[in-house]
Amino acid sequence: MPAPLISIAEARQRVLARVQPLEAERVPVAHALDRVLAEDIQATGDVPPFPSSAMDGYAIKEGPAGRELSLVGESRAGAPSDHTLGDGEAVRISTGAAVPAGATAVIAQENVDVRDHKVLTNAPVLSGDHIRAAGEVMRAGTVVLRKGTTLGAAELGAAIAAGAGKALVSRRPEVRVLCTGDELREPGEPLGPGEIHNSNGPMLVALAKRTGASSPPSTVLPDVRDETEAALGAALEEAHVVIVSGGVSVGPHDHVKPALASLGVEEAFWGVALQPGKPTWFGVGGKTLVFGLPGNPVSAVVTFALFARPGIAAMQGAVAKPPFSAQATLTTGVRRNSRREQALRVRLERRGEKTIATPNGPQDSHVVTSLIGADALALIPAGEGMLEAGTNVALEPLPN
Ligand code: AMP
Ligand code: MG
């Protein structure tokens, strides 16, 4: 009797239980896109470091409209004025330039008339007007980014503004993607009878890279036992994570499971109560996690999203980022699967307070185009009959 199928949550738990965190390395922040912080980043100084102008205008002292002030200098971004401003004086100032000592406000240039080195103020000015205080964005010592944060563009900018030159980040997991199938041809190659293009390989490599991993291009393997075993053996030596596409079922041409068994890779699960993605295999060989994903392209992406991605992220110590919304309301009814949870590709929209989810076209596992424009996976619990429109369902992130 085959072992009973396990739930999505149980399968993910078994993956996370086998994850071993990778060591950390220090890299230039500018090169740390998509990496995961292995320590907090604190501001090394105040940001901005000095009181600066929020406007192009004149640094002056506060006071009523109608004053005539002497123009005594200029403070530009990167070239501060060393003049200490006295009563009755004004210093021309650019946005971001240091406010000179003695000035208490900036008046915008559209609120003055300037003639013969005289500045006539046309508006009253209060202390602090248009001045950005030192440390207004962050104070020296403030924790700007927490350990476990995945660095996107905004995080890189904030870390650099905070004074960081290098960041301690997790090593990149080494991933190898192997695609099994006699029918597979590389992208752009002409197809012979019964052949298709290897779309999974480049997709899975792309998804692994988007999860912070390093991966060479995928390799195609014929459905031959010896070659399958040799390629898996080499990948196990090199990688933290091996992802195999196809060949994991129980047909006469599916050699992945017996090859992994003879390489001593220990099975942690086989078969998930999931549609698409039931024939998913996971095991561990030494320190290497091995995912045997189904060959159908949608199944491969869905199972990567649900199982491989959390594992690769956890290796780097990434704190899971919740999707757009944890839940959404279905706009249409969905026929349930009596035994398996469904991972529906959906488009999300905000409607008032709610997030609504609409299935993104046909949901069959070979329809790779159903992934285009999908924002998330909506989980439809197993059961009889329809899940009605208006029902709330849980969402899972769908990387792209
Ligand atoms: P398998 O899991 O090997 O039984 O494959 C299931 C289905 O996925 C078959 O229709 C395969 O032709 C297809 N398939 C397998 N590998 C790939 C791949 N790398 N790219 C696109 N389709 C694939
Ligand atoms: Mg196959």
Short mmCIF file of C-alpha atoms and ligand atoms in Angstrom, two decimals:
data_model
loop_
_atom_site.label_atom_id
_atom_site.label_comp_id
_atom_site.label_asym_id
_atom_site.label_seq_id
_atom_site.Cartn_x
_atom_site.Cartn_y
_atom_site.Cartn_z
CA MET A 1 0.00 0.00 0.00
CA PRO A 2 1.41 3.42 -0.89
CA ALA A 3 1.98 5.73 2.08
CA PRO A 4 -0.90 8.19 2.61
CA LEU A 5 -0.43 11.64 1.09
CA ILE A 6 0.70 14.29 3.57
CA SER A 7 -0.64 17.86 3.78
CA ILE A 8 1.12 20.92 2.33
CA ALA A 9 1.84 22.15 5.87
CA GLU A 10 3.29 18.80 6.94
CA ALA A 11 5.47 18.57 3.82
CA ARG A 12 6.82 22.08 4.38
CA GLN A 13 7.47 21.27 8.03
CA ARG A 14 9.52 18.24 6.99
CA VAL A 15 11.59 20.43 4.66
CA LEU A 16 12.21 23.12 7.28
CA ALA A 17 13.15 20.47 9.85
CA ARG A 18 16.03 19.35 7.62
CA VAL A 19 17.42 22.82 6.82
CA GLN A 20 20.90 23.67 8.10
CA PRO A 21 21.76 27.37 8.11
CA LEU A 22 24.65 28.41 5.88
CA GLU A 23 27.64 30.39 7.12
CA ALA A 24 27.79 34.17 6.64
CA GLU A 25 30.16 36.33 4.58
CA ARG A 26 30.81 40.05 4.33
CA VAL A 27 30.07 41.57 0.91
CA PRO A 28 29.83 45.14 -0.43
CA VAL A 29 26.28 46.38 0.16
CA ALA A 30 26.06 47.47 -3.46
CA HIS A 31 26.46 43.79 -4.45
CA ALA A 32 24.08 42.38 -1.87
CA LEU A 33 20.79 42.48 -3.79
CA ASP A 34 18.54 39.53 -2.80
CA ARG A 35 20.93 38.47 -0.03
CA VAL A 36 19.74 37.89 3.55
CA LEU A 37 21.25 39.89 6.43
CA ALA A 38 23.08 37.81 9.04
CA GLU A 39 23.25 40.71 11.53
CA ASP A 40 21.34 43.91 12.26
CA ILE A 41 22.44 47.07 10.46
CA GLN A 42 22.70 50.15 12.68
CA ALA A 43 23.20 53.73 11.56
CA THR A 44 26.86 54.70 12.08
CA GLY A 45 25.89 58.39 12.34
CA ASP A 46 22.92 60.71 12.14
CA VAL A 47 21.10 60.84 8.80
CA PRO A 48 21.07 63.50 7.53
CA PRO A 49 24.45 64.14 9.21
CA PHE A 50 23.82 67.91 9.48
CA PRO A 51 20.77 70.24 9.45
CA SER A 52 20.00 70.72 5.77
CA SER A 53 17.65 72.65 3.57
CA ALA A 54 14.50 71.04 2.18
CA MET A 55 14.21 73.78 -0.47
CA ASP A 56 16.10 75.97 -2.85
CA GLY A 57 15.91 79.38 -1.13
CA TYR A 58 17.61 81.50 1.52
CA ALA A 59 18.83 80.60 5.00
CA ILE A 60 17.73 83.35 7.37
CA LYS A 61 16.50 83.95 10.92
CA GLU A 62 12.78 83.60 11.66
CA GLY A 63 10.68 86.76 11.48
CA PRO A 64 7.78 88.61 9.81
CA ALA A 65 7.25 89.33 6.12
CA GLY A 66 8.64 92.52 4.62
CA ARG A 67 12.23 92.34 5.86
CA GLU A 68 15.14 93.47 3.73
CA LEU A 69 18.20 91.24 4.33
CA SER A 70 21.77 91.42 3.01
CA LEU A 71 22.86 88.52 0.81
CA VAL A 72 26.20 87.50 2.32
CA GLY A 73 27.04 84.10 0.80
CA GLU A 74 25.93 80.76 -0.54
CA SER A 75 25.66 77.20 0.80
CA ARG A 76 25.50 74.54 -1.89
CA ALA A 77 25.09 70.75 -1.60
CA GLY A 78 28.60 69.51 -0.85
CA ALA A 79 29.97 73.07 -0.39
CA PRO A 80 28.70 74.54 2.89
CA SER A 81 29.09 78.22 3.76
CA ASP A 82 31.38 78.87 6.72
CA HIS A 83 29.68 82.19 7.49
CA THR A 84 27.84 82.53 10.80
CA LEU A 85 24.61 84.29 9.91
CA GLY A 86 23.86 87.48 11.80
CA ASP A 87 20.65 89.53 12.16
CA GLY A 88 19.66 91.13 8.89
CA GLU A 89 21.56 88.60 6.76
CA ALA A 90 20.63 85.89 4.26
CA VAL A 91 22.66 83.05 2.68
CA ARG A 92 21.52 81.55 -0.60
CA ILE A 93 20.97 77.79 -0.09
CA SER A 94 20.25 74.75 -2.28
CA THR A 95 18.20 71.68 -1.42
CA GLY A 96 20.27 69.31 0.72
CA ALA A 97 22.93 71.94 1.53
CA ALA A 98 24.04 72.52 5.14
CA VAL A 99 22.16 75.28 6.96
CA PRO A 100 24.80 77.82 8.09
CA ALA A 101 25.38 78.48 11.78
CA GLY A 102 23.12 81.23 13.07
CA ALA A 103 20.29 80.57 10.57
CA THR A 104 17.02 79.28 12.06
CA ALA A 105 14.91 78.81 8.94
CA VAL A 106 14.89 78.65 5.16
CA ILE A 107 12.57 80.77 3.04
CA ALA A 108 11.71 79.35 -0.38
CA GLN A 109 13.05 81.32 -3.34
CA GLU A 110 9.50 81.94 -4.66
CA ASN A 111 8.77 83.90 -1.44
CA VAL A 112 11.52 86.50 -1.90
CA ASP A 113 12.57 89.20 -4.32
CA VAL A 114 16.30 89.57 -4.81
CA ARG A 115 17.85 92.83 -6.03
CA ASP A 116 21.35 94.28 -5.64
CA HIS A 117 22.44 91.77 -3.01
CA LYS A 118 19.27 92.46 -1.02
CA VAL A 119 16.72 89.76 -0.22
CA LEU A 120 13.16 91.01 0.38
CA THR A 121 11.01 88.50 2.30
CA ASN A 122 7.40 88.28 1.11
CA ALA A 123 6.19 85.79 3.73
CA PRO A 124 6.55 85.33 7.48
CA VAL A 125 9.04 82.64 8.54
CA LEU A 126 8.92 80.43 11.63
CA SER A 127 11.87 78.80 13.35
CA GLY A 128 12.68 75.45 11.66
CA ASP A 129 10.80 76.19 8.41
CA HIS A 130 12.15 73.98 5.56
CA ILE A 131 15.02 72.69 7.68
CA ARG A 132 15.63 68.95 7.88
CA ALA A 133 17.05 68.29 11.33
CA ALA A 134 20.19 66.20 11.73
CA GLY A 135 19.18 62.60 12.52
CA GLU A 136 15.62 63.17 11.29
CA VAL A 137 15.72 60.06 9.08
CA MET A 138 17.79 57.95 11.48
CA ARG A 139 19.81 58.62 14.62
CA ALA A 140 23.29 57.20 15.15
CA GLY A 141 22.84 53.69 16.59
CA THR A 142 19.29 53.15 15.32
CA VAL A 143 18.72 49.62 14.01
CA VAL A 144 17.70 50.28 10.42
CA LEU A 145 17.45 46.70 9.16
CA ARG A 146 17.03 43.49 11.14
CA LYS A 147 18.92 40.23 10.75
CA GLY A 148 16.88 37.97 8.45
CA THR A 149 15.83 40.81 6.13
CA THR A 150 16.12 40.08 2.41
CA LEU A 151 17.83 43.03 0.75
CA GLY A 152 15.82 44.66 -2.03
CA ALA A 153 16.60 47.99 -3.66
CA ALA A 154 15.09 50.03 -0.79
CA GLU A 155 17.05 48.05 1.81
CA LEU A 156 20.32 48.60 -0.11
CA GLY A 157 19.64 52.34 -0.19
CA ALA A 158 18.78 52.52 3.51
CA ALA A 159 21.83 50.44 4.52
CA ILE A 160 24.18 52.67 2.53
CA ALA A 161 22.56 55.86 3.85
CA ALA A 162 23.06 54.39 7.34
CA GLY A 163 26.79 54.28 6.63
CA ALA A 164 27.24 50.57 5.80
CA GLY A 165 29.88 49.78 3.17
CA LYS A 166 29.76 46.04 3.60
CA ALA A 167 27.05 43.81 5.02
CA LEU A 168 27.25 40.44 6.74
CA VAL A 169 24.93 38.21 4.71
CA SER A 170 24.30 34.51 4.41
CA ARG A 171 26.28 32.63 1.82
CA ARG A 172 24.30 31.96 -1.31
CA PRO A 173 22.95 28.41 -1.42
CA GLU A 174 24.43 26.46 -4.35
CA VAL A 175 21.57 24.99 -6.35
CA ARG A 176 21.73 22.46 -9.20
CA VAL A 177 18.71 21.93 -11.44
CA LEU A 178 18.54 18.63 -13.33
CA CYS A 179 15.75 18.02 -15.83
CA THR A 180 14.93 14.45 -16.74
CA GLY A 181 13.21 13.48 -19.98
CA ASP A 182 14.15 11.95 -23.34
CA GLU A 183 11.63 14.35 -24.86
CA LEU A 184 13.45 17.53 -23.77
CA ARG A 185 15.26 19.89 -26.13
CA GLU A 186 17.08 23.02 -25.07
CA PRO A 187 15.49 26.45 -25.66
CA GLY A 188 15.17 27.34 -29.36
CA GLU A 189 16.28 23.94 -30.66
CA PRO A 190 14.13 22.46 -33.43
CA LEU A 191 11.78 19.76 -32.15
CA GLY A 192 11.67 16.20 -33.51
CA PRO A 193 8.62 13.95 -33.20
CA GLY A 194 7.33 13.77 -29.63
CA GLU A 195 9.76 16.37 -28.34
CA ILE A 196 9.16 19.52 -26.27
CA HIS A 197 11.34 22.34 -25.01
CA ASN A 198 12.90 22.23 -21.54
CA SER A 199 10.94 25.11 -20.04
CA ASN A 200 11.24 23.87 -16.45
CA GLY A 201 15.02 24.09 -16.25
CA PRO A 202 15.42 27.81 -16.89
CA MET A 203 12.25 28.54 -14.85
CA LEU A 204 13.53 26.66 -11.81
CA VAL A 205 16.99 28.23 -12.10
CA ALA A 206 15.34 31.66 -12.28
CA LEU A 207 13.20 30.93 -9.21
CA ALA A 208 16.23 29.66 -7.29
CA LYS A 209 18.16 32.84 -8.13
CA ARG A 210 15.21 34.98 -7.08
CA THR A 211 15.40 33.14 -3.75
CA GLY A 212 19.01 34.27 -3.31
CA ALA A 213 20.65 31.09 -4.60
CA SER A 214 23.48 30.65 -7.04
CA SER A 215 22.88 28.22 -9.89
CA PRO A 216 24.50 27.29 -13.17
CA PRO A 217 22.17 26.63 -16.12
CA SER A 218 20.05 23.49 -15.79
CA THR A 219 21.15 20.18 -17.31
CA VAL A 220 18.98 17.78 -19.28
CA LEU A 221 19.25 14.06 -18.50
CA PRO A 222 17.95 11.22 -20.62
CA ASP A 223 15.63 8.69 -19.00
CA VAL A 224 18.50 6.28 -18.42
CA ARG A 225 19.22 4.89 -14.97
CA ASP A 226 23.06 5.05 -15.03
CA GLU A 227 23.24 8.56 -16.38
CA THR A 228 20.60 9.74 -13.92
CA GLU A 229 22.54 8.29 -11.01
CA ALA A 230 25.88 9.71 -12.18
CA ALA A 231 24.46 13.22 -12.63
CA LEU A 232 22.66 13.13 -9.28
CA GLY A 233 25.84 11.90 -7.58
CA ALA A 234 27.87 14.80 -9.01
CA ALA A 235 25.20 17.33 -8.07
CA LEU A 236 25.04 16.01 -4.50
CA GLU A 237 28.78 16.62 -4.17
CA GLU A 238 28.57 20.23 -5.32
CA ALA A 239 25.27 21.64 -4.12
CA HIS A 240 23.36 22.59 -0.99
CA VAL A 241 20.12 21.94 -2.88
CA VAL A 242 19.45 19.64 -5.83
CA ILE A 243 16.23 20.15 -7.75
CA VAL A 244 15.17 17.41 -10.14
CA SER A 245 12.34 18.00 -12.58
CA GLY A 246 10.33 14.99 -13.78
CA GLY A 247 11.15 11.32 -13.70
CA VAL A 248 10.06 10.96 -10.10
CA SER A 249 6.86 9.01 -10.71
CA VAL A 250 6.63 5.24 -10.82
CA GLY A 251 6.64 4.63 -14.60
CA PRO A 252 9.19 2.31 -16.23
CA HIS A 253 11.17 5.38 -17.41
CA ASP A 254 11.25 7.17 -14.06
CA HIS A 255 14.69 6.56 -12.59
CA VAL A 256 15.07 9.36 -10.06
CA LYS A 257 13.84 7.61 -6.91
CA PRO A 258 15.84 4.36 -7.34
CA ALA A 259 18.94 6.38 -8.30
CA LEU A 260 18.61 8.57 -5.19
CA ALA A 261 18.06 5.48 -3.03
CA SER A 262 21.26 3.86 -4.25
CA LEU A 263 23.12 7.14 -3.63
CA GLY A 264 21.98 6.92 -0.01
CA VAL A 265 19.65 9.91 -0.14
CA GLU A 266 17.11 9.44 2.63
CA GLU A 267 13.45 9.98 1.75
CA ALA A 268 11.60 12.48 3.96
CA PHE A 269 8.32 12.44 2.00
CA TRP A 270 6.83 11.19 -1.21
CA GLY A 271 3.42 12.40 -2.30
CA VAL A 272 1.53 15.48 -1.11
CA ALA A 273 -2.25 15.94 -0.93
CA LEU A 274 -1.91 18.80 -3.39
CA GLN A 275 -3.21 19.63 -6.85
CA PRO A 276 -1.16 20.31 -8.90
CA GLY A 277 1.94 18.74 -7.38
CA LYS A 278 0.95 15.39 -5.88
CA PRO A 279 4.03 13.43 -7.07
CA THR A 280 6.56 15.50 -5.14
CA TRP A 281 9.53 13.84 -3.47
CA PHE A 282 11.88 15.24 -0.85
CA GLY A 283 14.91 13.79 0.83
CA VAL A 284 18.33 14.53 2.27
CA GLY A 285 21.74 13.24 1.22
CA GLY A 286 24.51 14.31 3.60
CA LYS A 287 23.84 18.04 4.02
CA THR A 288 22.13 18.38 0.64
CA LEU A 289 18.39 18.81 0.30
CA VAL A 290 16.95 17.03 -2.73
CA PHE A 291 13.61 17.99 -4.25
CA GLY A 292 12.07 15.72 -6.88
CA LEU A 293 9.47 17.95 -8.49
CA PRO A 294 6.80 16.82 -10.96
CA GLY A 295 7.61 17.46 -14.64
CA ASN A 296 4.51 19.40 -15.61
CA PRO A 297 5.62 23.04 -15.65
CA VAL A 298 2.86 24.43 -13.43
CA SER A 299 3.34 21.61 -10.91
CA ALA A 300 7.07 22.25 -10.90
CA VAL A 301 6.60 25.96 -10.16
CA VAL A 302 3.87 25.41 -7.55
CA THR A 303 5.88 22.80 -5.67
CA PHE A 304 9.00 24.96 -5.88
CA ALA A 305 6.98 27.84 -4.36
CA LEU A 306 5.46 25.74 -1.59
CA PHE A 307 8.43 23.54 -0.59
CA ALA A 308 11.76 24.39 -2.20
CA ARG A 309 11.56 28.14 -1.81
CA PRO A 310 10.89 28.13 1.96
CA GLY A 311 13.78 25.67 2.36
CA ILE A 312 16.22 27.77 0.31
CA ALA A 313 15.11 30.92 2.15
CA ALA A 314 15.44 29.28 5.58
CA MET A 315 19.02 28.13 4.77
CA GLN A 316 19.87 31.81 4.45
CA GLY A 317 18.08 32.67 7.69
CA ALA A 318 15.43 34.68 5.84
CA VAL A 319 12.46 35.77 7.89
CA ALA A 320 9.42 34.77 5.80
CA LYS A 321 7.76 37.71 4.10
CA PRO A 322 3.99 37.32 4.06
CA PRO A 323 2.20 37.62 0.69
CA PHE A 324 0.34 40.75 -0.45
CA SER A 325 -2.42 39.59 1.91
CA ALA A 326 -2.84 36.46 4.05
CA GLN A 327 -6.36 35.85 2.79
CA ALA A 328 -8.54 36.72 -0.17
CA THR A 329 -12.17 36.39 -1.16
CA LEU A 330 -12.88 34.23 -4.20
CA THR A 331 -14.72 36.02 -7.02
CA THR A 332 -15.89 32.75 -8.58
CA GLY A 333 -16.89 29.35 -7.27
CA VAL A 334 -14.24 26.61 -7.48
CA ARG A 335 -14.88 22.87 -7.76
CA ARG A 336 -13.10 21.18 -4.88
CA ASN A 337 -10.93 18.12 -5.05
CA SER A 338 -12.23 15.49 -2.64
CA ARG A 339 -8.79 14.35 -1.49
CA ARG A 340 -6.29 17.09 -2.23
CA GLU A 341 -5.84 20.74 -1.39
CA GLN A 342 -5.69 22.85 -4.57
CA ALA A 343 -3.14 25.59 -5.19
CA LEU A 344 -4.97 27.88 -7.58
CA ARG A 345 -3.04 30.52 -9.51
CA VAL A 346 -4.94 33.75 -8.88
CA ARG A 347 -4.83 37.43 -9.71
CA LEU A 348 -5.35 39.69 -6.71
CA GLU A 349 -7.11 43.04 -6.51
CA ARG A 350 -8.02 45.35 -3.68
CA ARG A 351 -11.73 46.04 -3.35
CA GLY A 352 -12.34 48.41 -0.45
CA GLU A 353 -10.97 46.70 2.64
CA LYS A 354 -10.87 43.29 0.96
CA THR A 355 -8.45 41.45 -1.26
CA ILE A 356 -10.25 39.54 -3.97
CA ALA A 357 -8.85 36.59 -5.90
CA THR A 358 -9.76 35.55 -9.43
CA PRO A 359 -8.46 32.30 -10.96
CA ASN A 360 -5.87 33.15 -13.62
CA GLY A 361 -7.25 31.17 -16.59
CA PRO A 362 -7.25 27.40 -17.04
CA GLN A 363 -5.69 25.61 -14.08
CA ASP A 364 -4.37 22.42 -15.72
CA SER A 365 -0.82 21.58 -14.74
CA HIS A 366 0.62 21.69 -18.28
CA VAL A 367 -0.69 25.24 -19.02
CA VAL A 368 2.50 27.19 -18.37
CA THR A 369 0.83 30.42 -19.52
CA SER A 370 -1.50 30.26 -16.48
CA LEU A 371 1.49 31.41 -14.43
CA ILE A 372 1.80 34.67 -16.36
CA GLY A 373 0.27 37.51 -14.39
CA ALA A 374 -0.62 35.30 -11.42
CA ASP A 375 -0.03 37.15 -8.13
CA ALA A 376 -0.32 34.32 -5.63
CA LEU A 377 -1.52 30.80 -4.95
CA ALA A 378 -4.95 30.48 -3.31
CA LEU A 379 -5.32 27.31 -1.27
CA ILE A 380 -8.65 25.54 -1.76
CA PRO A 381 -9.27 23.01 1.02
CA ALA A 382 -10.12 19.45 -0.03
CA GLY A 383 -13.80 18.56 0.10
CA GLU A 384 -16.92 17.74 -1.86
CA GLY A 385 -18.79 20.00 -4.31
CA MET A 386 -18.08 23.67 -4.89
CA LEU A 387 -16.32 26.24 -2.77
CA GLU A 388 -18.68 29.16 -3.36
CA ALA A 389 -17.80 32.61 -4.62
CA GLY A 390 -17.35 34.94 -1.62
CA THR A 391 -15.47 32.35 0.45
CA ASN A 392 -12.23 33.45 2.09
CA VAL A 393 -9.16 31.38 1.21
CA ALA A 394 -5.56 31.42 2.41
CA LEU A 395 -2.86 32.78 0.08
CA GLU A 396 0.69 31.64 -0.48
CA PRO A 397 3.33 33.72 -2.25
CA LEU A 398 4.06 32.78 -5.85
CA PRO A 399 7.54 33.95 -6.79
CA ASN A 400 8.16 35.05 -10.35
P1 AMP B 1 7.27 13.44 -15.73
O1 AMP B 1 7.12 14.00 -14.35
O2 AMP B 1 8.66 13.13 -16.11
O3 AMP B 1 6.34 12.24 -15.88
O4 AMP B 1 6.75 14.54 -16.72
C1 AMP B 1 5.39 15.00 -16.67
C2 AMP B 1 5.09 15.92 -17.83
O5 AMP B 1 5.91 17.07 -17.75
C3 AMP B 1 5.38 15.33 -19.19
O6 AMP B 1 4.38 15.77 -20.08
C4 AMP B 1 6.71 15.90 -19.56
O7 AMP B 1 6.91 15.95 -20.95
C5 AMP B 1 6.62 17.27 -18.96
N1 AMP B 1 7.96 17.76 -18.64
C6 AMP B 1 8.90 17.06 -17.97
N2 AMP B 1 10.03 17.77 -17.83
C7 AMP B 1 9.79 18.95 -18.43
C8 AMP B 1 10.58 20.12 -18.63
N3 AMP B 1 11.84 20.19 -18.16
N4 AMP B 1 10.04 21.17 -19.29
C9 AMP B 1 8.77 21.09 -19.74
N5 AMP B 1 7.99 20.03 -19.58
C10 AMP B 1 8.48 18.96 -18.94
MG MG B 2 9.60 12.20 -17.71
#
